[in-house]
Amino acid sequence: MDSRRDFLQKLTLGIGATALTDLPATARELYSGPKADKQLRVAIMGLGSYGTRVAEAMKDCKMATLVGAVSGTPAKLEDWKKKYNIPAKNTYNYETVSKIKDNPDIDLVYITTPNSLHYKHVLQIAAAGKHVLCEKPVADNAKQTREMIAVCEKAGVKFYIGYRMHFEPHTRELIRMREAGELGKIMHVNNYMGFKSGDPNQWRLKKALAGGGAMMDVGIYALNGARYATGEEPIWVTAQETKTDPVKFKEVDETIMFQLGFPSGVVASCGTTYNFNNYERLYVIGEKGFVELSPAFSYGPIKGRTHNGPMNQPVITHQTLQMDGIADIILNNKPDPNVSGAEGLKDMIVVDALYESIRKGGAKIMLAGK
């Protein structure tokens, strides 16, 4: 398997007609009816594989519509103008993107550029007065994230993170069961996410662009999953790194095992890797029952079971749900399912502590006051 994209795409199920026939009536109606009268007008910044995935998913959105694109590659902009019917006046490169402030036809910019560019690009878009949706991880560290939040607040724009799982039906059902007390007191969480990284020249293996390795890229899923599985914030962490290929992974981490301790006494045992496949699961054990999702974090279809039997939630393209969900939050003032910049900051505080633990030989790092 050559890349994270190949790994995630292997598990992808689109929202075509075949998928729709398997959905409950309410879901079929949502994604077969007319588009909403009021729509969030979106430009995508960074036209790589993930930006393209979002663009394709948005074809089925009812409350969000793709109207703009930002790229440093002229050929990509030309292709997107034709493929997605984007007006030339709504396309920008990285040198001209500040001019987006003068374009009243764009409401929000979705930043899908490499991780370490998020900080710079969020500040640019906020300065242009547009709402911001930024792919995770939000930044290289908590310090950058705090500044990003402050700049967006000062500019009066909304700032959200691409936590698509917070809109995914199986994940939402897990959270509902936990909040309803159907699992009882949470006793243990076991989460992991990883894959075998292929191309040694890809940007994800270059710290200047990626910020970190497996932990930043896909370990963030296991970390965020532990937080929504418990409904708590960790108060201590420990982490250990192993590296089997010090040449390929010279600049970034390869495999990290980490533990999160929560106020209730729950300990989450988590892991992430760039070294092997078939490593993806979220398992929550409570006094009254359990939830297991596997696959748990990839593009889908997510599959799950509980102490009551198999889960049977709708299968809808995650990015479609996410973009309509963000539109609903902004346009209709709907509740935020924990996808704000503040949610991203909570994860980055923990990520900083995990890397600190590794530097200190796996020492327990307390999070109080961080």
Coordinates of N, CA, C and O in Angstrom, one line a residue, residues 10 164 228 261 285:
K10 N -9.2 2.5 0.1 CA -9.5 1.1 0.1 C -10.8 0.8 0.8 O -11.6 -0.1 0.5
R164 N -14.3 15.1 10.8 CA -15.5 14.5 10.1 C -16.2 13.4 11.0 O -17.4 13.2 10.8
Y228 N -13.8 11.6 23.0 CA -15.3 11.5 22.9 C -15.9 10.2 23.3 O -17.0 10.1 23.7
G261 N -4.7 9.2 30.8 CA -5.3 9.0 32.1 C -6.4 10.1 32.3 O -6.1 11.3 32.1
I285 N -15.3 0.1 26.7 CA -15.9 -0.8 27.7 C -16.5 -0.1 28.9 O -15.8 0.7 29.5

